[in-house]
Amino acid sequence: MRDLLNKGLSRRSFIGLAGGTAAVAGLGLAGCGGGGNDEGSAPAEGGTKGGGVITAGSAYTTTNFDPSSTSSALACGTNWHVVEGLYGLDFHDYSVFNELAAGDPEQVDDTTFDIAIRKDAKFSDGTPVTADDVVESFKRANAEGNIYVPMLAPIADVVKKDDATVTVTTTVPNFSLLKERLAIVRVVPASSTKEDMTAKPLGSGPWMYETINDSIVEMVPNPEYNGDHPALDEKLHYDILVDPTARVQAQQEGTTLVMEMVTADAVEQLEAAGCQMDTVDGFGTRFMLFNTQKAPWNDAKARQAVMYALDYDKMIENAFAGLATAPTCYLPKSYTNYNEASVVYKHDVDKAKKLLEEAGVTGGSIKLLTTDNEQVKSMSVQVQQDLKELGFDAEIVTRTTADTYADIDGGGDFDLLLAPGDPSCFGADPDLLMNWWYGDNAWMKVRARWSESAEWKELTALMASALEQTGDEQQKTWNKCFDMIAEQAVLYPVLQVKTVTASWRDTPNGDGVRIDGFKGIGTTGMSFIDCATVSE
C-alpha cells in the first residue's frame, strides 16, 4: 500500500467531527506525537526542563468525554493523554506506535491475529489492564449506532485468548491497516459505566484526569503508568476559551503556552508578540450536504449546479482571509493518495444554469441549514447570494450543531446543509475518510438520505473492493471513488481549511517559560505526549 502521507509533512486539521450528535466544529492544533521519550535530556537552550504546568487554550467545549462514543475535538485530544488503545497514532505522520500492545499483532492465519498486552499495565486506580477490558472496550466502540462502527467494519471481532492476550479476527484477509484501526478503540475498565466514562474517563495512559468542568480540564501524571511516554510535568491544564478574542489574549500574554484555532486576523498580532506560528493544509472541510429525498436534489445535475454556482474565491477571502482552498478532490492535494477528481467545481454561473435547465429545474424557495460555526455563518451569506443567481430564494436557518443534527435526524425538512467536518483525527487512509460520510451510517441513511440509491451501492462496493487490494490497483479503485463522489456531489467539500497554531516554542513567554518537544505543525486536538515546559 502506498504511504499515507508524505514523510515529514503534517497536514491535518480537525474541523469538527460532524458525526453522531457531537459534531464539534473547529480547527485543531499541533501535537507532540508518539516519538521517543527524551526524559532527562537537557533543553536545547538551557534552563530547567519539566516540573511545571503545560497550559493550553482550547477553542472547544463538550460534556461527553466517553472514549467509546465522543467525537469532540476537546475530548478526543485530552483522552489521548489519559486513555490508551492497543496502538496509538502520531498525527503528524500517521505512524503507529505501541500503547497497550506489547508488540505487533502476531498473525495466526489470513484473518486472525493475536496481540499481547503490555506487561504490568494498570489503570490509574491501580487495577490491572486485562484482555476483558480490551474486549469490552471494542464492544462499546462497535455498538450499533455508534459513530465508530463504519471505521471498525474491517474488524470482525476481538475476543479474550488469556488474561494478557486478545485474538482479533478481520473481515479482510491480510488486513494491512489493522493497527491503525485498532488505535480508534480506547481501552477503559470493563467494569466502568457509561456515566463514569462520559464525565471523567479512567485510563492507563501517562496522564489521568483531575478536574473536568465547563471552564478547565486538568490532568496530572498517572503514577501507575509503565509505558514509553511518561508525563514530564506536574500538570496539564486546558483553559476552555471558545471566544477567539479571549483565546488570543491568553496566548499573547503568555497565560497559555499553546493556542488552537488561530483566527486569520490574529496571526500577525501573535507573531509580533513572539509566538511561533504554523500553518498547514488539512482534511478539515466546510461541506455542502443535499437532501436527496427532496426534489430537485434527487438529480445529480441540480446538485452539480449548486456546486458550480458557488463563488469559492470570495468565501476564501471573506470567511477565511485566504486560509482555505477550493477542493479538486475529496482529499486535499497534500495527501499522498490524492488524485484530481473527474469533476472539479469552479465558479461558473453559466454552466450552473445550463445544468439546471437540463434537469428541468426553475428555482424556488429552499431552506439552507447551517451550524453556528463562525466561518460557516460567514460562508452562508455568500452561498445565499450565489443561489439567488440560479433563481433560488434560500432561507438560512442557523442553530447549534447539536440542534441542527437533532432536527435532521428527526426527519426535519431541509434542502441544503452547510457545516464543518473532519474525520481524519481517526486516521488518514482513504477508506476510513470516505466511510465516515459515505459508509452505511447516519450520514447517508438519515441526513443525505441517499443510501437506497443505486449510485450509493455502487460507491460502497468500490470502497469495499479497494480495501482488499494493495498498491496501484488499490489506488486506481480509490480514484474511481473520488470521481464518483465528486460527480454525485451528495456531500462534498466546499472549502478545505488550513490549520493555524500558535505556541511559545522557540522563545519563552513573559514568565520565561516555553514548551519543549512541541512539534507545532497541525494535527487534531492538542497532544502533549513527550512534551515538557522549560523555565529559562
Coordinates of C-alpha atoms in Angstrom, one line a residue:
M1 CA 0.0 0.0 0.0
R2 CA 1.2 3.5 -0.8
D3 CA 2.4 5.7 2.0
L4 CA -0.5 7.6 3.6
L5 CA 1.5 10.8 3.9
N6 CA 4.5 12.4 2.5
K7 CA 7.2 11.9 5.1
G8 CA 7.6 14.9 7.4
L9 CA 4.5 16.7 6.2
S10 CA 1.6 17.0 8.6
R11 CA -1.5 18.5 7.1
R12 CA -4.2 17.5 9.5
S13 CA -6.8 19.9 10.8
F14 CA -9.7 19.0 12.9
I15 CA -12.6 20.9 11.6
G16 CA -15.1 19.4 13.9
L17 CA -16.2 15.8 13.6
A18 CA -19.7 16.3 12.4
G19 CA -20.8 12.9 13.2
G20 CA -23.3 11.5 15.7
T21 CA -24.6 14.2 18.0
A22 CA -21.2 15.7 18.9
A23 CA -20.1 17.4 15.6
V24 CA -17.8 19.8 17.3
A25 CA -16.6 22.3 14.7
G26 CA -13.2 23.8 14.7
L27 CA -9.6 23.8 13.8
G28 CA -7.3 21.5 15.7
L29 CA -3.8 22.2 16.7
A30 CA -0.4 20.8 16.7
G31 CA 0.7 17.9 18.9
C32 CA 3.9 16.3 20.1
G33 CA 3.2 12.9 18.7
G34 CA 4.5 9.5 19.7
G35 CA 8.2 10.0 19.3
G36 CA 10.8 8.6 21.6
N37 CA 10.9 9.7 25.2
D38 CA 13.5 12.3 25.9
E39 CA 13.1 12.5 29.6
G40 CA 16.2 13.7 31.3
S41 CA 17.7 15.4 28.3
A42 CA 18.8 19.0 28.6
P43 CA 16.7 21.6 26.9
A44 CA 18.3 22.9 23.7
E45 CA 18.8 26.5 25.1
G46 CA 19.5 25.8 28.7
G47 CA 17.1 26.3 31.6
T48 CA 15.2 23.8 33.8
K49 CA 13.1 21.2 32.0
G50 CA 9.9 19.7 33.4
G51 CA 8.3 20.1 36.7
G52 CA 5.9 22.8 35.6
V53 CA 2.5 23.2 34.1
I54 CA 1.7 22.9 30.4
T55 CA -1.1 25.4 29.6
A56 CA -3.2 25.4 26.5
G57 CA -6.2 27.4 25.2
S58 CA -8.9 25.2 23.8
A59 CA -11.4 26.5 21.3
Y60 CA -14.0 23.8 22.1
T61 CA -16.1 22.5 24.9
T62 CA -18.1 19.3 25.4
T63 CA -19.9 17.3 28.0
N64 CA -19.1 13.9 26.6
F65 CA -15.6 12.5 27.3
D66 CA -16.7 8.9 26.8
P67 CA -13.8 7.4 24.7
S68 CA -16.2 4.9 23.1
S69 CA -18.5 7.5 21.6
T70 CA -17.2 11.0 21.7
S71 CA -16.2 12.9 18.5
S72 CA -15.5 16.1 20.3
A73 CA -12.2 17.9 19.4
L74 CA -11.6 18.7 23.1
A75 CA -12.4 15.2 24.4
C76 CA -10.6 13.3 21.7
G77 CA -7.5 15.4 22.3
T78 CA -7.5 15.1 26.1
N79 CA -8.3 11.4 26.0
W80 CA -5.1 10.7 24.1
H81 CA -3.2 11.5 27.2
V82 CA -5.4 9.5 29.6
V83 CA -6.9 6.5 27.7
E84 CA -4.6 4.2 25.7
G85 CA -5.5 2.0 22.8
L86 CA -3.6 -1.1 21.9
Y87 CA -1.9 1.2 19.4
G88 CA -1.6 4.9 19.1
L89 CA -1.2 7.3 16.1
D90 CA 1.2 10.1 15.7
F91 CA -1.0 12.5 13.9
H92 CA 2.0 14.3 12.3
D93 CA 2.8 11.4 10.0
Y94 CA 0.2 8.8 11.0
S95 CA 2.8 6.4 12.1
V96 CA 1.7 3.8 14.6
F97 CA 3.3 3.2 18.0
N98 CA 2.6 0.7 20.7
E99 CA 0.4 1.8 23.6
L100 CA -1.1 -1.1 25.5
A101 CA 0.1 -3.7 22.9
A102 CA 3.4 -5.3 23.8
G103 CA 4.3 -5.5 20.1
D104 CA 2.9 -6.1 16.6
P105 CA 0.0 -8.4 16.0
E106 CA 1.1 -12.0 15.6
Q107 CA -0.6 -13.4 12.5
V108 CA -2.2 -16.8 13.0
D109 CA -3.9 -17.0 9.6
D110 CA -5.2 -14.7 6.9
T111 CA -7.8 -13.2 9.2
T112 CA -6.7 -14.0 12.7
F113 CA -4.2 -12.1 14.9
D114 CA -3.0 -12.4 18.5
I115 CA -2.0 -9.3 20.4
A116 CA -0.3 -9.4 23.8
I117 CA -1.0 -6.6 26.4
R118 CA 1.9 -4.7 27.9
K119 CA 3.2 -6.4 31.0
D120 CA 2.0 -5.0 34.3
A121 CA -0.1 -2.3 32.6
K122 CA -2.5 -0.7 35.1
F123 CA -5.3 1.8 35.1
S124 CA -4.7 4.9 37.2
D125 CA -6.7 3.4 40.0
G126 CA -4.2 0.6 40.3
T127 CA -6.3 -2.2 38.8
P128 CA -4.5 -4.3 36.1
V129 CA -5.4 -3.9 32.4
T130 CA -6.7 -7.3 31.2
A131 CA -8.0 -8.8 28.0
D132 CA -11.5 -8.4 29.3
D133 CA -11.1 -4.6 29.3
V134 CA -9.9 -4.7 25.7
V135 CA -12.8 -6.9 24.6
E136 CA -15.4 -4.8 26.4
S137 CA -14.0 -1.5 25.0
F138 CA -14.2 -2.9 21.5
K139 CA -17.8 -3.9 22.0
R140 CA -18.7 -0.4 23.3
A141 CA -16.9 1.3 20.4
N142 CA -18.6 -1.0 17.9
A143 CA -22.1 -0.9 19.4
E144 CA -25.0 -0.5 17.0
G145 CA -25.5 3.2 16.1
N146 CA -22.0 4.3 17.3
I147 CA -20.1 6.7 15.1
Y148 CA -17.1 4.4 15.0
V149 CA -18.9 1.4 13.5
P150 CA -18.1 2.1 9.8
M151 CA -14.4 2.7 10.7
L152 CA -14.2 -0.6 12.6
A153 CA -16.1 -2.6 9.9
P154 CA -12.9 -4.5 8.8
I155 CA -12.6 -5.9 12.3
A156 CA -15.0 -8.8 12.8
D157 CA -14.3 -9.5 16.5
V158 CA -12.0 -9.1 19.4
V159 CA -12.0 -12.0 22.0
K160 CA -10.0 -13.0 25.0
K161 CA -7.4 -15.6 24.5
D162 CA -6.0 -15.3 28.0
D163 CA -5.8 -12.6 30.6
A164 CA -2.9 -10.9 28.8
T165 CA -3.8 -11.6 25.1
V166 CA -6.6 -10.9 22.8
T167 CA -7.4 -12.5 19.4
V168 CA -8.6 -10.3 16.6
T169 CA -10.4 -11.5 13.6
T170 CA -10.8 -9.4 10.4
T171 CA -13.3 -9.4 7.6
V172 CA -10.5 -8.5 5.2
P173 CA -7.7 -11.1 4.5
N174 CA -4.2 -9.9 5.5
F175 CA -5.7 -6.5 6.5
S176 CA -2.8 -4.0 6.2
L177 CA -4.4 -1.3 8.4
L178 CA -5.2 -3.4 11.5
K179 CA -3.1 -1.4 13.9
E180 CA -4.4 1.9 12.6
R181 CA -8.0 0.8 13.1
L182 CA -7.4 -0.7 16.5
A183 CA -5.9 2.7 17.5
I184 CA -9.5 4.0 17.3
V185 CA -10.5 1.8 20.3
R186 CA -9.5 3.4 23.6
V187 CA -9.4 0.9 26.4
V188 CA -11.3 1.6 29.7
P189 CA -12.1 -0.7 32.6
A190 CA -14.8 -3.3 31.7
S191 CA -16.5 -2.5 35.0
S192 CA -16.8 1.2 34.2
T193 CA -20.2 2.7 33.5
K194 CA -21.1 4.9 30.6
E195 CA -21.9 7.7 33.1
D196 CA -18.4 7.3 34.6
M197 CA -16.7 7.5 31.2
T198 CA -18.8 10.4 30.0
A199 CA -17.9 12.5 33.0
K200 CA -14.3 11.6 33.7
P201 CA -12.7 8.6 31.9
L202 CA -10.3 6.3 33.7
G203 CA -7.3 5.1 31.6
S204 CA -3.8 3.6 31.6
G205 CA -2.1 6.5 29.8
P206 CA 0.7 8.8 31.1
W207 CA -1.8 11.3 32.5
M208 CA -5.0 11.0 34.5
Y209 CA -7.9 13.4 34.8
E210 CA -8.0 15.6 37.9
T211 CA -10.6 18.2 37.0
I212 CA -13.2 18.5 34.2
N213 CA -15.7 21.3 34.2
D214 CA -17.1 24.0 31.9
S215 CA -14.0 26.2 32.2
I216 CA -11.0 24.0 32.6
V217 CA -9.7 20.4 32.0
E218 CA -6.7 19.4 34.2
M219 CA -4.6 16.3 34.2
V220 CA -1.8 15.1 36.5
P221 CA 0.7 12.3 36.0
N222 CA -0.6 8.7 36.3
P223 CA 1.6 7.1 39.0
E224 CA 0.7 3.6 37.6
Y225 CA 1.9 4.3 34.1
N226 CA 4.7 2.0 32.9
G227 CA 4.8 2.7 29.1
D228 CA 7.3 4.5 27.0
H229 CA 5.9 8.1 27.2
P230 CA 5.6 9.2 30.9
A231 CA 4.3 12.6 31.8
L232 CA 7.2 15.1 32.2
D233 CA 5.4 17.9 34.0
E234 CA 3.4 18.3 37.2
K235 CA 0.2 19.2 35.4
L236 CA -1.5 19.6 32.0
H237 CA -4.0 22.5 32.1
Y238 CA -6.6 23.4 29.4
D239 CA -8.5 26.7 29.6
I240 CA -11.8 26.4 27.7
L241 CA -11.7 29.6 25.7
V242 CA -14.4 29.3 23.0
D243 CA -14.3 33.1 22.4
P244 CA -11.4 33.7 19.9
T245 CA -10.7 37.1 21.4
A246 CA -10.1 35.6 24.9
R247 CA -8.0 32.8 23.4
V248 CA -5.8 35.3 21.5
Q249 CA -5.4 37.4 24.6
A250 CA -4.4 34.5 26.8
Q251 CA -1.8 33.4 24.2
Q252 CA -0.4 36.8 23.7
E253 CA 0.0 37.4 27.4
G254 CA 1.7 34.0 27.8
T255 CA -1.1 32.7 30.1
T256 CA -1.2 29.7 27.7
L257 CA 1.8 28.2 26.0
V258 CA -0.2 26.8 23.1
M259 CA -3.3 28.1 21.3
E260 CA -5.5 26.3 18.8
M261 CA -7.7 27.7 16.1
V262 CA -5.8 30.9 15.5
T263 CA -8.0 33.3 13.5
A264 CA -6.6 34.9 10.4
D265 CA -6.8 38.4 11.9
A266 CA -4.7 37.3 14.9
V267 CA -1.7 35.8 13.1
E268 CA 0.4 38.9 12.8
Q269 CA -0.5 40.0 16.3
L270 CA 0.7 36.8 17.8
E271 CA 3.8 36.7 15.7
A272 CA 4.7 40.2 16.8
A273 CA 4.3 39.0 20.4
G274 CA 6.9 36.4 19.8
C275 CA 4.8 33.2 19.2
Q276 CA 5.8 30.5 16.8
M277 CA 3.1 30.2 14.1
D278 CA 2.5 27.2 12.0
T279 CA 0.1 26.9 9.0
V280 CA -0.6 23.6 7.3
D281 CA -3.2 22.2 4.9
G282 CA -5.7 19.9 6.4
F283 CA -8.5 17.5 5.5
G284 CA -10.9 19.6 7.5
T285 CA -13.7 20.9 5.4
R286 CA -16.7 23.1 5.2
F287 CA -19.0 20.9 3.2
M288 CA -22.4 21.0 1.4
L289 CA -24.9 18.2 2.0
F290 CA -28.0 17.8 -0.1
N291 CA -31.3 16.2 1.0
T292 CA -31.6 13.8 -1.9
Q293 CA -35.1 12.6 -0.9
K294 CA -36.3 16.0 -1.9
A295 CA -36.6 17.3 -5.5
P296 CA -34.7 18.7 -7.2
W297 CA -31.8 17.4 -5.1
N298 CA -32.5 13.8 -6.2
D299 CA -31.0 14.8 -9.5
A300 CA -27.2 14.9 -9.7
K301 CA -27.3 17.8 -12.2
A302 CA -29.1 20.0 -9.8
R303 CA -26.6 19.2 -7.1
Q304 CA -23.7 20.0 -9.5
A305 CA -25.4 23.2 -10.5
V306 CA -25.2 24.5 -6.9
M307 CA -21.6 23.5 -6.6
Y308 CA -20.7 25.3 -9.9
A309 CA -22.7 28.4 -8.7
L310 CA -20.6 28.9 -5.6
D311 CA -18.0 31.7 -5.6
Y312 CA -15.2 29.9 -3.9
D313 CA -12.7 32.8 -4.1
K314 CA -15.0 35.2 -2.3
M315 CA -15.6 32.7 0.5
I316 CA -11.9 32.0 0.9
E317 CA -11.1 35.7 1.2
N318 CA -14.1 36.9 3.2
A319 CA -14.6 34.0 5.6
F320 CA -11.0 32.7 5.9
A321 CA -8.7 35.6 4.9
G322 CA -7.0 33.3 2.5
L323 CA -6.6 30.4 4.9
A324 CA -8.5 27.8 2.8
T325 CA -8.5 26.3 -0.6
A326 CA -11.2 25.1 -3.1
P327 CA -11.1 21.3 -3.4
T328 CA -10.0 19.5 -6.5
C329 CA -10.6 16.1 -5.0
Y330 CA -12.3 14.7 -1.9
L331 CA -8.7 14.5 -0.4
P332 CA -6.5 17.6 -0.2
K333 CA -3.5 17.8 -2.5
S334 CA -1.1 17.2 0.4
Y335 CA -2.4 13.7 0.8
T336 CA -0.3 11.0 -0.9
N337 CA -3.4 9.2 -2.1
Y338 CA -4.7 12.4 -3.7
N339 CA -5.8 12.2 -7.4
E340 CA -7.6 15.1 -9.1
A341 CA -11.3 14.2 -9.5
S342 CA -13.0 13.9 -12.8
V343 CA -15.2 16.9 -11.9
V344 CA -13.6 20.0 -10.3
Y345 CA -16.0 22.7 -9.3
K346 CA -15.2 26.3 -10.1
H347 CA -17.4 29.3 -10.1
D348 CA -19.3 29.1 -13.4
V349 CA -22.8 30.5 -13.2
D350 CA -23.5 29.9 -16.9
K351 CA -22.6 26.2 -16.5
A352 CA -24.7 26.0 -13.4
K353 CA -27.8 27.5 -15.2
K354 CA -27.3 25.1 -18.1
L355 CA -27.3 22.1 -15.7
L356 CA -30.5 23.3 -14.1
E357 CA -32.1 23.7 -17.5
E358 CA -31.1 20.2 -18.4
A359 CA -32.6 18.9 -15.1
G360 CA -35.8 20.9 -15.7
V361 CA -35.4 23.0 -12.6
T362 CA -36.5 26.6 -12.4
G363 CA -35.6 27.6 -8.8
G364 CA -37.8 28.5 -6.0
S365 CA -37.8 28.8 -2.2
I366 CA -35.4 26.5 -0.3
K367 CA -34.1 26.0 3.2
L368 CA -30.4 26.2 3.9
L369 CA -29.4 24.9 7.3
T370 CA -26.1 25.8 8.9
T371 CA -24.4 25.2 12.2
D372 CA -23.3 28.1 14.3
N373 CA -19.6 27.9 13.3
E374 CA -18.5 31.4 12.7
Q375 CA -16.8 30.6 9.3
V376 CA -19.8 28.7 8.2
K377 CA -22.1 31.6 9.1
S378 CA -20.0 33.9 7.0
M379 CA -19.9 31.5 4.1
S380 CA -23.7 31.1 4.2
V381 CA -24.3 34.7 3.2
Q382 CA -22.2 34.2 0.0
V383 CA -23.9 30.9 -0.7
Q384 CA -27.3 32.6 -0.3
Q385 CA -26.3 35.2 -2.9
D386 CA -24.9 32.6 -5.3
L387 CA -28.1 30.5 -5.1
K388 CA -30.1 33.6 -5.9
E389 CA -28.2 33.8 -9.2
L390 CA -29.8 30.5 -10.0
G391 CA -33.3 31.6 -9.0
F392 CA -33.3 30.0 -5.6
D393 CA -34.6 32.1 -2.6
A394 CA -32.6 30.4 0.3
E395 CA -33.8 30.9 3.8
I396 CA -30.8 30.5 6.2
V397 CA -31.5 28.6 9.4
T398 CA -28.6 28.7 11.8
R399 CA -28.6 26.6 15.0
T400 CA -26.1 24.9 17.3
T401 CA -24.5 21.8 15.9
A402 CA -26.5 19.6 18.3
D403 CA -29.8 21.2 17.4
T404 CA -29.1 21.1 13.7
Y405 CA -28.4 17.4 13.6
A406 CA -31.2 16.6 16.0
D407 CA -33.6 18.2 13.7
I408 CA -32.3 16.5 10.6
D409 CA -32.0 13.1 12.3
G410 CA -35.6 13.5 13.5
G411 CA -36.8 13.8 9.9
G412 CA -36.9 17.6 9.7
D413 CA -37.5 19.2 6.3
F414 CA -34.5 20.9 4.7
D415 CA -32.8 21.3 1.3
L416 CA -29.1 22.0 1.9
L417 CA -26.8 21.8 4.9
L418 CA -23.5 23.8 5.2
A419 CA -21.4 22.6 8.0
P420 CA -17.8 21.8 9.2
G421 CA -16.4 18.3 9.4
D422 CA -13.2 16.2 9.6
P423 CA -12.9 12.5 10.5
S424 CA -9.1 12.5 10.0
C425 CA -8.4 12.5 13.7
F426 CA -9.2 8.8 13.5
G427 CA -6.7 8.1 10.7
A428 CA -5.7 9.1 7.2
D429 CA -6.4 6.2 4.8
P430 CA -8.9 7.0 2.1
D431 CA -11.2 4.1 3.1
L432 CA -11.6 5.5 6.6
L433 CA -12.1 9.1 5.4
M434 CA -14.7 8.0 2.8
N435 CA -16.6 5.7 5.2
W436 CA -17.1 8.4 7.7
W437 CA -19.5 10.2 5.5
Y438 CA -20.3 7.7 2.7
G439 CA -20.5 4.5 4.7
D440 CA -23.5 2.6 5.9
N441 CA -24.3 5.1 8.6
A442 CA -26.5 8.1 9.6
W443 CA -24.9 10.4 7.1
M444 CA -26.2 8.5 4.1
K445 CA -29.3 7.0 5.8
V446 CA -30.9 9.9 7.6
R447 CA -29.0 13.0 6.6
A448 CA -28.3 12.9 2.9
R449 CA -30.9 10.2 2.6
W450 CA -29.0 8.6 -0.3
S451 CA -28.4 5.0 1.0
E452 CA -31.2 3.4 -1.1
S453 CA -29.8 4.7 -4.4
A454 CA -28.0 2.5 -6.9
E455 CA -25.2 5.0 -7.0
W456 CA -24.5 4.7 -3.3
K457 CA -24.5 0.9 -3.6
E458 CA -22.0 1.2 -6.4
L459 CA -19.8 3.5 -4.5
T460 CA -19.7 1.4 -1.3
A461 CA -19.0 -1.7 -3.4
L462 CA -16.0 0.1 -4.9
M463 CA -14.8 1.1 -1.4
A464 CA -15.1 -2.5 -0.2
S465 CA -13.2 -3.7 -3.2
A466 CA -10.3 -1.3 -2.6
L467 CA -9.9 -2.4 1.0
E468 CA -8.9 -5.9 -0.2
Q469 CA -6.4 -4.5 -2.8
T470 CA -2.9 -3.1 -2.4
G471 CA -0.6 -0.8 -4.3
D472 CA -1.5 0.7 -7.7
E473 CA -4.6 -1.5 -8.0
Q474 CA -6.0 -0.1 -4.8
Q475 CA -5.2 3.5 -5.8
K476 CA -7.0 3.1 -9.1
T477 CA -10.1 1.9 -7.3
W478 CA -9.9 4.8 -4.8
N479 CA -9.6 7.2 -7.8
K480 CA -12.8 5.8 -9.1
C481 CA -14.4 6.5 -5.7
F482 CA -13.1 10.1 -5.7
D483 CA -14.5 10.6 -9.2
M484 CA -17.9 9.3 -8.2
I485 CA -18.1 11.3 -5.0
A486 CA -17.3 14.5 -7.0
E487 CA -19.7 13.6 -9.8
Q488 CA -22.6 12.8 -7.5
A489 CA -21.9 15.7 -5.1
V490 CA -24.2 14.4 -2.4
L491 CA -21.9 15.6 0.4
Y492 CA -18.9 17.4 -0.9
P493 CA -16.2 19.8 0.3
V494 CA -16.9 23.5 -0.4
L495 CA -13.6 24.5 1.1
Q496 CA -10.6 22.7 2.6
V497 CA -9.3 24.7 5.5
K498 CA -5.8 25.5 6.6
T499 CA -4.8 25.0 10.3
V500 CA -3.0 27.7 12.1
T501 CA -1.5 27.1 15.6
A502 CA 0.5 29.3 18.0
S503 CA 3.0 28.3 20.6
W504 CA 5.7 29.6 22.9
R505 CA 8.1 27.0 21.5
D506 CA 11.2 28.7 20.2
T507 CA 11.1 31.7 22.5
P508 CA 9.8 31.9 26.1
N509 CA 6.7 33.8 27.2
G510 CA 6.8 36.8 29.6
D511 CA 7.4 34.4 32.5
G512 CA 10.4 32.9 30.9
V513 CA 8.7 29.6 30.1
R514 CA 8.4 27.8 26.8
I515 CA 7.3 24.3 25.7
D516 CA 10.0 21.8 24.6
G517 CA 9.2 18.9 22.3
F518 CA 6.2 20.5 20.8
K519 CA 6.1 19.8 17.1
G520 CA 4.0 22.7 16.3
I521 CA 2.5 21.6 13.0
G522 CA -1.2 20.9 12.9
T523 CA -2.8 17.7 13.9
T524 CA -6.1 17.3 15.6
G525 CA -6.8 18.4 19.1
M526 CA -3.8 19.1 21.3
S527 CA -1.3 16.3 22.1
F528 CA 1.5 16.9 24.6
I529 CA 2.9 13.4 24.7
D530 CA 6.7 13.7 25.3
C531 CA 6.4 17.5 25.8
A532 CA 7.8 19.5 28.8
T533 CA 7.9 23.0 30.0
V534 CA 11.3 24.8 30.1
S535 CA 11.9 27.6 32.5
E536 CA 14.7 29.9 31.4

